[in-house]
Amino acid sequence: MAMRIHPLLGAFAILVFFFLLAPLVIIVGSAVSDTTFLTFPPQGLTLRWFANIFQMEAFRRTAITSLQVALLGTGLSLLIGIPAAYALNRYRVELPRWLSTLFVLPILVPEIVFGFALLKSITIGLGLPVFISLVVGHALLILPYSVRVVGASLASFDFSIEEAARSLGCPPLKTFMTVVLPNIRAGVIAAFILAFITSINDVSVSVFLTGPGISTLPIQILAHMEQFFDPTIASVSVLLMLVTVGVMAIVEATLGLTFLTK
Amino acid sequence: MTVSLTIENLSAHYGTTQVLKDLSISVAAGELVSLLGSSGCGKTTTLRLVAGFLQPTGGRIRLGDRDLTTLPAHARDIGLVFQNYALFPHLTVLDNVAFGLKQRGLAKPDRTKRAMAMLERVGLAPLADRLPAALSGGQKQRVALARALVIEPPLLMFDEPLSNLDAKLRIDMRVEIRQLQRANGTTSLYVTHDQEEAFSISDRVAIMNAGRILQLDTPEVLYQKPASAFVARFVGFENLIPMKVVERQAATVTAQAAGGTRLHLSQDLFGPIKDDFILACRADGLAVRREGEGIPAMLGTRTYLGRAYQYKCKTAAGEITANGPLSEPLDAGAQAVLTPLPEQCCILDPED
């Protein structure tokens, strides 16, 4: 069945895609430019800026920190988020409404304000080391994703299955591990990916929590750009894009992208 | 091992609302008792209390010589069949059935053997490797039944197990459930809102309303001799006519209904009659005649039932539903007399 599309609507769609993709094309172009400054269209063709990233100790170090913070932060957020989502759904009737709103606060509060509040409370207030502050800060920042996404798959979970397991002799915690978790697996993986990507890309919270000697990759990119305006930045960005595309490809291959948008 | 289930003075509250009031019931070893009532009557609450999913605010639950009242659900050893099947979606049919055996620490070859034998009994052995999503409703409920039976529980409980199935399958399944329950001699508690289902499957039925059991009897007694107006209406007595005795002569009493209609009733046929009583009649329990002794009526709409014609009749005592013979169809507006047939009517105390 052929669908007639209004020419204006078609033109509008092309414009939207153009504005979405054009910056990415410019970045990829700039990354391979054989000049010492960012320029587009590229002049010459080289991969030396990619090589440059791996030669710069700061990029390598902050990339590792970013990965560590993202992994630990996401793990921590799921450790809190999964039981929270479970309780919010299981006892939906008994629990007060505002409780579920509480868990989305970190995305409702402007990130800058949230970052500053974290600096005042955990870095200065509690005097936690920089790395720990980063992990805790990121965990709190991405907690809403864990609670919401895991919660979405729990919303369609039939809790009578849990009762069936109990009646068959399975104690509560074991029931959760063997009956509940396997059935919300997709939600947990989706939450992990969303939280992980959010953490890896975060600037506004990290900018408050990074300290002497410890920084994350996005912060390092900003710092680098203040000093040098060379294509290294563009090539780092291209690498980050490739990582994101890679993660998405894995999601698509294993679970199908549709469940991220469900 | 067959044991009896004893529930003594069980009370339950949701918040400050009391949903179960001093409920006592005992199910004999090997017996199947149904809790029958409309939604909100407390039947499901009772089942969930026995299962251990809810905590009572008073009373005791005993299974044989074990006191279940404070035991956690997983330590009660009760086989449960749910309305929505509640199969584990991530496990195959075989693993679903073997789940309870696994919790009991049986080795894999053992539990596979027993689960397969159970699946054989419910006729699902060829589907052992399927996931629940690939089964029909009837097949799912058979898996659920096998899963509950394979642990050989001393008590089986059913929570509206047939409500999600279509009419034909419902009848097949209830026969199947009854056969399996009889063969194993498992003491069973069955919750349903469907009277026909309860009556056809149970040894005894408890009719519940507002957190209480109104009457616990065999289906035959409930059907013929309801003990109260509520139960009478529930088991299908269409007409409840309040009456007053105006004269007593040996075994016969003369009673009067609203509007002055008088009836002569024999206590030999109806049993002892108090001064104030309710005459409960099924539509089949009122003979529709052109003349004779009875309640004078003007016939209204006639409906064809297949075995009889049903008339909505206007009488001085209010609207009455009565069934007349197929041999003699009467038209709307005709005058007739409705005569109570003692074997299809009963006398109720309005206090109950």
Short mmCIF file of C-alpha atoms in Angstrom, two decimals, chain B residues 103-324:
data_model
loop_
_atom_site.label_atom_id
_atom_site.label_comp_id
_atom_site.label_asym_id
_atom_site.label_seq_id
_atom_site.Cartn_x
_atom_site.Cartn_y
_atom_site.Cartn_z
CA GLN B 103 12.94 -26.59 45.96
CA ARG B 104 12.62 -29.86 47.85
CA GLY B 105 16.17 -30.77 46.90
CA LEU B 106 15.40 -33.64 44.54
CA ALA B 107 18.22 -34.57 42.15
CA LYS B 108 17.67 -33.67 38.50
CA PRO B 109 17.02 -37.20 37.11
CA ASP B 110 14.50 -37.79 39.89
CA ARG B 111 12.56 -34.62 39.40
CA THR B 112 12.55 -34.97 35.62
CA LYS B 113 11.13 -38.46 35.99
CA ARG B 114 8.40 -37.40 38.39
CA ALA B 115 7.53 -34.25 36.46
CA MET B 116 7.29 -36.23 33.22
CA ALA B 117 5.06 -38.82 34.90
CA MET B 118 2.79 -36.01 36.11
CA LEU B 119 2.71 -34.40 32.64
CA GLU B 120 1.79 -37.82 31.27
CA ARG B 121 -1.21 -37.87 33.62
CA VAL B 122 -2.51 -34.52 32.42
CA GLY B 123 -1.79 -35.46 28.82
CA LEU B 124 0.90 -32.88 28.16
CA ALA B 125 4.07 -34.98 27.98
CA PRO B 126 4.61 -34.15 24.27
CA LEU B 127 4.74 -30.43 25.14
CA ALA B 128 7.34 -30.76 27.90
CA ASP B 129 9.93 -28.61 26.09
CA ARG B 130 7.58 -25.76 25.17
CA LEU B 131 7.50 -22.39 26.90
CA PRO B 132 4.18 -21.38 28.51
CA ALA B 133 3.64 -18.65 25.90
CA ALA B 134 3.24 -21.40 23.27
CA LEU B 135 0.34 -23.09 25.11
CA SER B 136 -3.42 -22.58 24.97
CA GLY B 137 -5.36 -21.56 28.08
CA GLY B 138 -6.51 -25.11 28.81
CA GLN B 139 -2.99 -26.47 28.39
CA LYS B 140 -1.61 -23.77 30.68
CA GLN B 141 -4.09 -24.68 33.40
CA ARG B 142 -3.18 -28.35 33.03
CA VAL B 143 0.50 -27.45 33.52
CA ALA B 144 -0.47 -25.40 36.58
CA LEU B 145 -2.44 -28.37 37.90
CA ALA B 146 0.48 -30.74 37.29
CA ARG B 147 2.85 -28.30 38.98
CA ALA B 148 0.65 -28.15 42.08
CA LEU B 149 0.01 -31.91 42.21
CA VAL B 150 3.56 -33.14 41.60
CA ILE B 151 4.74 -31.98 45.04
CA GLU B 152 2.06 -34.24 46.54
CA PRO B 153 0.79 -31.54 48.87
CA PRO B 154 -1.47 -32.44 51.80
CA LEU B 155 -3.72 -29.56 50.71
CA LEU B 156 -4.67 -28.32 47.24
CA MET B 157 -6.22 -24.90 46.75
CA PHE B 158 -7.87 -23.54 43.63
CA ASP B 159 -8.49 -19.83 43.09
CA GLU B 160 -11.12 -19.52 40.34
CA PRO B 161 -9.06 -21.86 38.16
CA LEU B 162 -11.52 -22.06 35.27
CA SER B 163 -12.61 -18.43 34.98
CA ASN B 164 -10.31 -17.68 32.05
CA LEU B 165 -11.37 -20.70 29.99
CA ASP B 166 -14.24 -20.94 27.53
CA ALA B 167 -17.48 -22.69 28.51
CA LYS B 168 -16.85 -26.10 26.93
CA LEU B 169 -13.31 -26.36 28.25
CA ARG B 170 -14.47 -25.29 31.69
CA ILE B 171 -16.71 -28.34 31.95
CA ASP B 172 -14.00 -30.73 30.70
CA MET B 173 -11.44 -29.23 33.09
CA ARG B 174 -13.65 -29.42 36.15
CA VAL B 175 -14.25 -33.11 35.51
CA GLU B 176 -10.52 -33.57 35.09
CA ILE B 177 -9.74 -31.64 38.30
CA ARG B 178 -12.29 -33.69 40.22
CA GLN B 179 -10.89 -36.98 38.90
CA LEU B 180 -7.29 -36.07 39.78
CA GLN B 181 -8.34 -34.81 43.21
CA ARG B 182 -10.35 -38.00 43.91
CA ALA B 183 -7.58 -40.29 42.63
CA ASN B 184 -4.99 -38.61 44.87
CA GLY B 185 -7.41 -38.19 47.77
CA THR B 186 -6.05 -34.70 48.35
CA THR B 187 -7.93 -32.44 50.75
CA SER B 188 -8.97 -29.43 48.67
CA LEU B 189 -10.30 -25.91 49.04
CA TYR B 190 -11.85 -24.47 45.90
CA VAL B 191 -12.79 -20.82 45.40
CA THR B 192 -15.31 -19.80 42.76
CA HIS B 193 -18.14 -17.39 42.05
CA ASP B 194 -19.82 -19.87 39.67
CA GLN B 195 -22.59 -21.81 41.39
CA GLU B 196 -22.82 -24.55 38.78
CA GLU B 197 -19.06 -25.11 38.97
CA ALA B 198 -19.09 -25.23 42.77
CA PHE B 199 -22.07 -27.60 42.91
CA SER B 200 -20.72 -29.95 40.27
CA ILE B 201 -17.21 -30.32 41.68
CA SER B 202 -17.63 -30.20 45.47
CA ASP B 203 -18.45 -32.55 48.28
CA ARG B 204 -19.65 -29.56 50.24
CA VAL B 205 -20.10 -25.88 49.40
CA ALA B 206 -19.79 -22.90 51.74
CA ILE B 207 -21.87 -19.95 50.61
CA MET B 208 -20.22 -16.72 51.73
CA ASN B 209 -21.33 -13.15 52.04
CA ALA B 210 -19.69 -10.11 53.66
CA GLY B 211 -16.84 -12.08 55.25
CA ARG B 212 -19.05 -14.80 56.74
CA ILE B 213 -20.12 -18.31 55.83
CA LEU B 214 -23.91 -18.33 55.61
CA GLN B 215 -24.38 -22.03 55.00
CA LEU B 216 -22.02 -24.99 54.56
CA ASP B 217 -23.75 -28.05 53.16
CA THR B 218 -23.79 -30.57 50.37
CA PRO B 219 -24.92 -29.15 47.01
CA GLU B 220 -28.17 -31.15 47.29
CA VAL B 221 -29.15 -29.63 50.62
CA LEU B 222 -28.17 -26.13 49.53
CA TYR B 223 -30.22 -26.48 46.37
CA GLN B 224 -33.33 -27.83 48.04
CA LYS B 225 -33.24 -26.52 51.59
CA PRO B 226 -31.49 -23.15 51.76
CA ALA B 227 -31.33 -21.93 55.35
CA SER B 228 -31.81 -18.22 54.68
CA ALA B 229 -33.31 -15.80 52.21
CA PHE B 230 -29.85 -14.80 50.96
CA VAL B 231 -28.85 -18.39 50.21
CA ALA B 232 -32.28 -19.09 48.67
CA ARG B 233 -31.88 -16.17 46.29
CA PHE B 234 -28.27 -17.23 45.57
CA VAL B 235 -29.24 -20.78 44.59
CA GLY B 236 -31.99 -19.53 42.31
CA PHE B 237 -35.25 -19.21 44.23
CA GLU B 238 -36.83 -16.48 42.10
CA ASN B 239 -39.74 -15.76 44.48
CA LEU B 240 -39.46 -14.90 48.16
CA ILE B 241 -42.91 -14.12 49.51
CA PRO B 242 -43.17 -12.80 53.10
CA MET B 243 -46.24 -14.30 54.85
CA LYS B 244 -48.04 -14.27 58.22
CA VAL B 245 -49.96 -17.12 59.82
CA VAL B 246 -53.56 -16.07 60.48
CA GLU B 247 -55.07 -19.40 61.53
CA ARG B 248 -53.80 -22.82 62.66
CA GLN B 249 -55.87 -26.02 62.26
CA ALA B 250 -54.10 -29.26 63.22
CA ALA B 251 -51.32 -29.71 60.63
CA THR B 252 -52.61 -27.02 58.28
CA VAL B 253 -51.96 -23.32 58.63
CA THR B 254 -53.65 -20.50 56.83
CA ALA B 255 -51.21 -17.78 55.95
CA GLN B 256 -51.68 -14.40 54.38
CA ALA B 257 -49.36 -12.46 52.07
CA ALA B 258 -49.36 -8.75 51.32
CA GLY B 259 -52.52 -7.76 49.47
CA GLY B 260 -54.62 -10.29 51.39
CA THR B 261 -53.81 -13.40 49.35
CA ARG B 262 -54.41 -16.46 51.53
CA LEU B 263 -52.79 -19.90 51.24
CA HIS B 264 -53.42 -23.16 53.10
CA LEU B 265 -50.11 -24.88 53.79
CA SER B 266 -49.64 -28.34 55.27
CA GLN B 267 -46.94 -28.62 57.93
CA ASP B 268 -46.63 -32.29 57.04
CA LEU B 269 -45.38 -31.23 53.62
CA PHE B 270 -43.59 -27.93 54.35
CA GLY B 271 -42.30 -28.67 57.85
CA PRO B 272 -43.04 -26.58 60.95
CA ILE B 273 -44.20 -23.07 60.12
CA LYS B 274 -43.61 -20.07 62.41
CA ASP B 275 -45.98 -17.12 62.64
CA ASP B 276 -43.82 -14.94 60.41
CA PHE B 277 -42.11 -16.70 57.54
CA ILE B 278 -40.94 -16.40 53.96
CA LEU B 279 -42.31 -18.74 51.34
CA ALA B 280 -39.47 -19.34 48.87
CA CYS B 281 -40.50 -20.76 45.51
CA ARG B 282 -38.56 -21.51 42.36
CA ALA B 283 -40.33 -20.59 39.14
CA ASP B 284 -40.70 -24.35 38.63
CA GLY B 285 -42.22 -24.66 42.10
CA LEU B 286 -45.40 -22.76 41.23
CA ALA B 287 -48.00 -24.56 39.17
CA VAL B 288 -49.75 -22.21 36.72
CA ARG B 289 -53.40 -23.21 36.45
CA ARG B 290 -56.54 -21.63 35.11
CA GLU B 291 -58.36 -22.27 38.39
CA GLY B 292 -57.91 -23.89 41.79
CA GLU B 293 -56.46 -22.86 45.13
CA GLY B 294 -53.43 -20.59 45.16
CA ILE B 295 -52.30 -17.06 44.45
CA PRO B 296 -54.55 -15.29 41.96
CA ALA B 297 -52.40 -13.74 39.25
CA MET B 298 -52.59 -11.87 36.00
CA LEU B 299 -50.10 -13.29 33.53
CA GLY B 300 -47.57 -10.96 31.91
CA THR B 301 -44.83 -11.60 29.37
CA ARG B 302 -44.40 -15.22 28.30
CA THR B 303 -40.88 -16.54 27.62
CA TYR B 304 -40.11 -19.88 25.99
CA LEU B 305 -37.51 -21.82 28.05
CA GLY B 306 -37.49 -25.04 26.04
CA ARG B 307 -38.78 -27.20 28.88
CA ALA B 308 -41.53 -24.78 29.96
CA TYR B 309 -43.05 -21.34 29.44
CA GLN B 310 -42.04 -18.74 31.96
CA TYR B 311 -44.49 -16.03 32.97
CA LYS B 312 -43.91 -12.78 34.79
CA CYS B 313 -47.10 -12.55 36.85
CA LYS B 314 -48.75 -9.63 38.59
CA THR B 315 -50.25 -10.59 41.94
CA ALA B 316 -51.48 -8.76 45.01
CA ALA B 317 -48.30 -9.98 46.75
CA GLY B 318 -46.03 -8.42 44.07
CA GLU B 319 -44.44 -9.69 40.90
CA ILE B 320 -43.95 -13.46 40.79
CA THR B 321 -42.09 -15.60 38.24
CA ALA B 322 -43.68 -18.97 37.47
CA ASN B 323 -43.23 -21.69 34.87
CA GLY B 324 -46.26 -23.22 33.14
#
